[in-house]
XYZ file of C-alpha atoms in Angstrom:
82
model
C -73.654 -277.846 93.191
C -72.409 -275.435 95.331
C -73.179 -275.159 99.282
C -72.525 -272.081 100.367
C -72.613 -271.610 104.390
C -75.576 -270.768 105.921
C -77.851 -273.669 105.280
C -78.534 -272.774 101.512
C -78.196 -274.558 98.157
C -77.950 -273.346 95.052
C -77.489 -275.088 91.406
C -77.123 -274.944 87.831
C -79.779 -275.249 86.005
C -79.335 -277.798 82.270
C -81.151 -276.143 79.723
C -80.322 -277.867 76.096
C -80.014 -274.965 73.338
C -82.139 -277.444 72.010
C -85.744 -276.745 73.806
C -84.721 -273.365 73.723
C -84.286 -272.768 70.556
C -85.927 -275.654 68.147
C -84.755 -276.505 65.166
C -87.984 -275.144 63.527
C -89.140 -272.610 66.324
C -91.350 -272.551 69.501
C -94.337 -274.022 69.445
C -96.419 -274.349 72.764
C -95.372 -277.804 73.635
C -92.084 -276.792 72.688
C -92.700 -274.450 75.777
C -94.132 -276.703 77.720
C -91.232 -279.380 77.595
C -88.730 -276.784 78.481
C -90.514 -275.585 81.640
C -91.318 -278.849 82.565
C -87.109 -279.749 81.700
C -86.562 -277.152 84.083
C -89.164 -278.017 86.565
C -87.554 -281.669 87.113
C -84.005 -280.272 88.123
C -86.288 -277.458 89.960
C -88.125 -280.570 92.028
C -84.721 -282.472 92.396
C -83.247 -279.700 93.940
C -85.889 -278.718 96.746
C -86.134 -282.482 96.961
C -82.266 -282.629 97.959
C -82.306 -279.395 99.858
C -84.999 -280.605 102.300
C -83.024 -283.427 102.712
C -79.983 -282.252 103.839
C -82.007 -278.924 105.976
C -81.208 -276.175 104.040
C -83.084 -273.934 101.628
C -83.090 -273.670 97.758
C -82.334 -270.449 95.778
C -84.197 -271.029 93.131
C -82.489 -270.425 89.931
C -84.077 -268.026 86.890
C -86.092 -270.138 84.646
C -86.561 -269.786 80.838
C -89.342 -269.604 78.992
C -90.494 -270.246 75.778
C -93.189 -267.924 75.497
C -94.057 -264.765 76.548
C -97.824 -264.449 78.277
C -100.076 -261.581 78.106
C -103.309 -261.027 77.828
C -103.497 -260.697 73.818
C -102.171 -262.391 71.366
C -98.989 -262.520 70.409
C -96.960 -263.384 66.922
C -94.985 -265.822 67.739
C -95.201 -266.824 71.229
C -92.568 -263.358 71.484
C -94.035 -259.799 73.171
C -92.788 -256.707 70.652
C -89.208 -255.898 71.626
C -88.751 -258.573 73.700
C -84.978 -260.807 72.984
C -85.601 -263.307 71.139
């Protein structure tokens, strides 16, 4: 947790490898669990920033599935990083 000058709040998210790379591969439920885990942290950081009168700098959010208008093989777009 860093408190830089200028009324900002920055934090490093905790993203367990087990949620990003599940043993049996990513599933829809695994993707939802991964995103919910990160949203809980963002919610807590936002509450802290509000209590301290600071603005929250949002971290990168890791997703388990890509989003596309067509069916994805294994939840990843062709050429996406695994």
